[in-house]
Amino acid sequence: MLASGLGMIFFAFRRRSGRSKAGLGMRPGGWLYWIIVGLSGLTFALVVTYIVLVQDNRSVQAEVNQRQQFINQSIQLGRVNEALIRALATTAVSSKDDKLRELLTQNGITINAAGEAVPAASKPAAESTPATPGTAR
């Protein structure tokens, strides 16, 4: 009922204004038509650009997440490494194992009088840390 009432109002308006059904639409050669076509093309180009940027952002974010995971794992392994060296140093002192003491010294770890491991002058980070695959130094 409401749709037929709106249809009657539209039909009456169209008759009074003297416009036919074809006159209400856009003409393909008119300036309004070309403005709308240009805006549609611009919108399409912006959507394509947005999609490309989102995909690029996802790949960069995945790489950042991978690096962060590597850093977190390195910290955990550093703690395990330190505990292992302390245990080896304590064992070398308590059992008076010269071979174990020599092994620690060869790897840059000296043992003080209390039996604690003291790292010797460390190597530069570029030499001591292996490069991750896919990255250039």
PDB file of C-alpha atoms in Angstrom:
ATOM      1  CA  MET A   1       0.000   0.000   0.000  1.00  0.00           C
ATOM      2  CA  LEU A   2       2.802   2.400   0.908  1.00  0.00           C
ATOM      3  CA  ALA A   3       4.766   1.525  -2.227  1.00  0.00           C
ATOM      4  CA  SER A   4       1.797   2.211  -4.487  1.00  0.00           C
ATOM      5  CA  GLY A   5       1.219   5.541  -2.732  1.00  0.00           C
ATOM      6  CA  LEU A   6       4.836   6.575  -3.281  1.00  0.00           C
ATOM      7  CA  GLY A   7       4.559   5.481  -6.896  1.00  0.00           C
ATOM      8  CA  MET A   8       1.523   7.720  -7.409  1.00  0.00           C
ATOM      9  CA  ILE A   9       3.327  10.720  -5.881  1.00  0.00           C
ATOM     10  CA  PHE A  10       6.366  10.114  -8.085  1.00  0.00           C
ATOM     11  CA  PHE A  11       4.177   9.776 -11.184  1.00  0.00           C
ATOM     12  CA  ALA A  12       2.351  13.017 -10.346  1.00  0.00           C
ATOM     13  CA  PHE A  13       5.643  14.857  -9.796  1.00  0.00           C
ATOM     14  CA  ARG A  14       6.974  13.584 -13.087  1.00  0.00           C
ATOM     15  CA  ARG A  15       3.891  14.771 -14.971  1.00  0.00           C
ATOM     16  CA  ARG A  16       3.980  18.254 -13.410  1.00  0.00           C
ATOM     17  CA  SER A  17       7.650  18.829 -14.053  1.00  0.00           C
ATOM     18  CA  GLY A  18       7.269  17.772 -17.652  1.00  0.00           C
ATOM     19  CA  ARG A  19      10.063  15.236 -17.429  1.00  0.00           C
ATOM     20  CA  SER A  20       9.704  11.837 -18.924  1.00  0.00           C
ATOM     21  CA  LYS A  21      11.192   8.673 -17.462  1.00  0.00           C
ATOM     22  CA  ALA A  22      14.314   9.036 -19.625  1.00  0.00           C
ATOM     23  CA  GLY A  23      14.812  12.642 -18.487  1.00  0.00           C
ATOM     24  CA  LEU A  24      15.221  11.686 -14.829  1.00  0.00           C
ATOM     25  CA  GLY A  25      18.308   9.555 -15.482  1.00  0.00           C
ATOM     26  CA  MET A  26      21.806  10.655 -16.432  1.00  0.00           C
ATOM     27  CA  ARG A  27      22.692  11.052 -20.050  1.00  0.00           C
ATOM     28  CA  PRO A  28      25.900   9.184 -21.019  1.00  0.00           C
ATOM     29  CA  GLY A  29      27.402  12.324 -22.564  1.00  0.00           C
ATOM     30  CA  GLY A  30      26.559  14.730 -19.737  1.00  0.00           C
ATOM     31  CA  TRP A  31      29.040  16.312 -17.368  1.00  0.00           C
ATOM     32  CA  LEU A  32      27.442  14.722 -14.277  1.00  0.00           C
ATOM     33  CA  TYR A  33      27.868  11.301 -15.832  1.00  0.00           C
ATOM     34  CA  TRP A  34      31.584  11.837 -16.412  1.00  0.00           C
ATOM     35  CA  ILE A  35      32.122  13.185 -12.899  1.00  0.00           C
ATOM     36  CA  ILE A  36      30.479  10.084 -11.436  1.00  0.00           C
ATOM     37  CA  VAL A  37      32.488   7.792 -13.731  1.00  0.00           C
ATOM     38  CA  GLY A  38      35.708   9.562 -12.665  1.00  0.00           C
ATOM     39  CA  LEU A  39      34.824   9.302  -8.982  1.00  0.00           C
ATOM     40  CA  SER A  40      33.994   5.619  -9.450  1.00  0.00           C
ATOM     41  CA  GLY A  41      37.373   5.019 -11.085  1.00  0.00           C
ATOM     42  CA  LEU A  42      39.134   6.898  -8.302  1.00  0.00           C
ATOM     43  CA  THR A  43      37.278   4.839  -5.693  1.00  0.00           C
ATOM     44  CA  PHE A  44      38.268   1.623  -7.454  1.00  0.00           C
ATOM     45  CA  ALA A  45      41.923   2.714  -7.603  1.00  0.00           C
ATOM     46  CA  LEU A  46      41.871   3.566  -3.885  1.00  0.00           C
ATOM     47  CA  VAL A  47      40.355   0.186  -3.006  1.00  0.00           C
ATOM     48  CA  VAL A  48      43.024  -1.652  -5.029  1.00  0.00           C
ATOM     49  CA  THR A  49      45.762   0.447  -3.380  1.00  0.00           C
ATOM     50  CA  TYR A  50      44.308  -0.320   0.053  1.00  0.00           C
ATOM     51  CA  ILE A  51      44.290  -4.062  -0.665  1.00  0.00           C
ATOM     52  CA  VAL A  52      47.916  -3.977  -1.819  1.00  0.00           C
ATOM     53  CA  LEU A  53      48.985  -2.013   1.267  1.00  0.00           C
ATOM     54  CA  VAL A  54      47.156  -4.393   3.605  1.00  0.00           C
ATOM     55  CA  GLN A  55      48.885  -7.395   2.026  1.00  0.00           C
ATOM     56  CA  ASP A  56      52.281  -5.675   2.289  1.00  0.00           C
ATOM     57  CA  ASN A  57      51.582  -4.767   5.908  1.00  0.00           C
ATOM     58  CA  ARG A  58      50.722  -8.401   6.699  1.00  0.00           C
ATOM     59  CA  SER A  59      54.015  -9.642   5.271  1.00  0.00           C
ATOM     60  CA  VAL A  60      56.003  -7.019   7.193  1.00  0.00           C
ATOM     61  CA  GLN A  61      54.104  -7.852  10.389  1.00  0.00           C
ATOM     62  CA  ALA A  62      54.840 -11.566   9.918  1.00  0.00           C
ATOM     63  CA  GLU A  63      58.557 -10.780   9.548  1.00  0.00           C
ATOM     64  CA  VAL A  64      58.525  -8.601  12.679  1.00  0.00           C
ATOM     65  CA  ASN A  65      56.763 -11.349  14.635  1.00  0.00           C
ATOM     66  CA  GLN A  66      59.338 -13.879  13.468  1.00  0.00           C
ATOM     67  CA  ARG A  67      62.203 -11.639  14.592  1.00  0.00           C
ATOM     68  CA  GLN A  68      60.543 -11.036  17.960  1.00  0.00           C
ATOM     69  CA  GLN A  69      60.150 -14.784  18.459  1.00  0.00           C
ATOM     70  CA  PHE A  70      63.858 -15.252  17.680  1.00  0.00           C
ATOM     71  CA  ILE A  71      64.782 -12.580  20.241  1.00  0.00           C
ATOM     72  CA  ASN A  72      62.589 -14.158  22.904  1.00  0.00           C
ATOM     73  CA  GLN A  73      64.042 -17.606  22.265  1.00  0.00           C
ATOM     74  CA  SER A  74      67.592 -16.192  22.365  1.00  0.00           C
ATOM     75  CA  ILE A  75      66.940 -14.703  25.797  1.00  0.00           C
ATOM     76  CA  GLN A  76      65.635 -18.039  27.080  1.00  0.00           C
ATOM     77  CA  LEU A  77      68.587 -19.930  25.610  1.00  0.00           C
ATOM     78  CA  GLY A  78      70.989 -17.390  27.116  1.00  0.00           C
ATOM     79  CA  ARG A  79      69.621 -18.167  30.568  1.00  0.00           C
ATOM     80  CA  VAL A  80      69.989 -21.912  29.975  1.00  0.00           C
ATOM     81  CA  ASN A  81      73.501 -21.367  28.626  1.00  0.00           C
ATOM     82  CA  GLU A  82      74.514 -19.376  31.705  1.00  0.00           C
ATOM     83  CA  ALA A  83      73.136 -22.027  34.077  1.00  0.00           C
ATOM     84  CA  LEU A  84      74.936 -24.776  32.141  1.00  0.00           C
ATOM     85  CA  ILE A  85      78.264 -22.919  32.266  1.00  0.00           C
ATOM     86  CA  ARG A  86      77.897 -22.317  36.014  1.00  0.00           C
ATOM     87  CA  ALA A  87      77.175 -26.030  36.553  1.00  0.00           C
ATOM     88  CA  LEU A  88      80.186 -27.041  34.458  1.00  0.00           C
ATOM     89  CA  ALA A  89      82.442 -24.594  36.317  1.00  0.00           C
ATOM     90  CA  THR A  90      81.233 -25.843  39.686  1.00  0.00           C
ATOM     91  CA  THR A  91      81.794 -29.441  38.591  1.00  0.00           C
ATOM     92  CA  ALA A  92      85.275 -28.632  37.264  1.00  0.00           C
ATOM     93  CA  VAL A  93      86.267 -27.062  40.590  1.00  0.00           C
ATOM     94  CA  SER A  94      84.678 -29.664  42.863  1.00  0.00           C
ATOM     95  CA  SER A  95      86.037 -32.669  40.981  1.00  0.00           C
ATOM     96  CA  LYS A  96      89.346 -30.941  40.083  1.00  0.00           C
ATOM     97  CA  ASP A  97      88.816 -31.920  36.446  1.00  0.00           C
ATOM     98  CA  ASP A  98      91.595 -30.283  34.434  1.00  0.00           C
ATOM     99  CA  LYS A  99      90.161 -31.397  31.089  1.00  0.00           C
ATOM    100  CA  LEU A 100      86.819 -29.716  31.813  1.00  0.00           C
ATOM    101  CA  ARG A 101      88.624 -26.601  33.058  1.00  0.00           C
ATOM    102  CA  GLU A 102      90.664 -26.556  29.830  1.00  0.00           C
ATOM    103  CA  LEU A 103      87.509 -26.981  27.738  1.00  0.00           C
ATOM    104  CA  LEU A 104      85.908 -24.002  29.456  1.00  0.00           C
ATOM    105  CA  THR A 105      89.063 -21.927  28.969  1.00  0.00           C
ATOM    106  CA  GLN A 106      89.152 -22.789  25.247  1.00  0.00           C
ATOM    107  CA  ASN A 107      85.620 -21.424  24.950  1.00  0.00           C
ATOM    108  CA  GLY A 108      86.499 -18.151  26.666  1.00  0.00           C
ATOM    109  CA  ILE A 109      85.316 -18.952  30.183  1.00  0.00           C
ATOM    110  CA  THR A 110      87.622 -18.616  33.161  1.00  0.00           C
ATOM    111  CA  ILE A 111      86.910 -19.976  36.610  1.00  0.00           C
ATOM    112  CA  ASN A 112      87.612 -17.765  39.628  1.00  0.00           C
ATOM    113  CA  ALA A 113      88.778 -18.972  43.057  1.00  0.00           C
ATOM    114  CA  ALA A 114      85.187 -19.389  44.316  1.00  0.00           C
ATOM    115  CA  GLY A 115      84.422 -21.789  41.477  1.00  0.00           C
ATOM    116  CA  GLU A 116      82.186 -19.408  39.539  1.00  0.00           C
ATOM    117  CA  ALA A 117      82.419 -19.089  35.796  1.00  0.00           C
ATOM    118  CA  VAL A 118      83.573 -15.707  34.547  1.00  0.00           C
ATOM    119  CA  PRO A 119      83.264 -15.088  30.812  1.00  0.00           C
ATOM    120  CA  ALA A 120      86.479 -13.830  29.270  1.00  0.00           C
ATOM    121  CA  ALA A 121      86.533 -10.851  26.936  1.00  0.00           C
ATOM    122  CA  SER A 122      83.636 -11.594  24.671  1.00  0.00           C
ATOM    123  CA  LYS A 123      83.823 -11.687  20.914  1.00  0.00           C
ATOM    124  CA  PRO A 124      82.102  -8.956  18.903  1.00  0.00           C
ATOM    125  CA  ALA A 125      78.432  -9.641  18.305  1.00  0.00           C
ATOM    126  CA  ALA A 126      78.918 -10.058  14.542  1.00  0.00           C
ATOM    127  CA  GLU A 127      81.355 -12.927  15.099  1.00  0.00           C
ATOM    128  CA  SER A 128      79.654 -14.681  17.993  1.00  0.00           C
ATOM    129  CA  THR A 129      76.052 -14.508  16.711  1.00  0.00           C
ATOM    130  CA  PRO A 130      75.353 -16.501  13.544  1.00  0.00           C
ATOM    131  CA  ALA A 131      73.421 -14.684  10.847  1.00  0.00           C
ATOM    132  CA  THR A 132      69.793 -15.680  10.517  1.00  0.00           C
ATOM    133  CA  PRO A 133      68.844 -17.229   7.184  1.00  0.00           C
ATOM    134  CA  GLY A 134      67.542 -14.752   4.662  1.00  0.00           C
ATOM    135  CA  THR A 135      69.179 -11.659   6.157  1.00  0.00           C
ATOM    136  CA  ALA A 136      72.245  -9.913   4.857  1.00  0.00           C
ATOM    137  CA  ARG A 137      74.899  -8.310   7.030  1.00  0.00           C
TER     138      ARG A 137
END
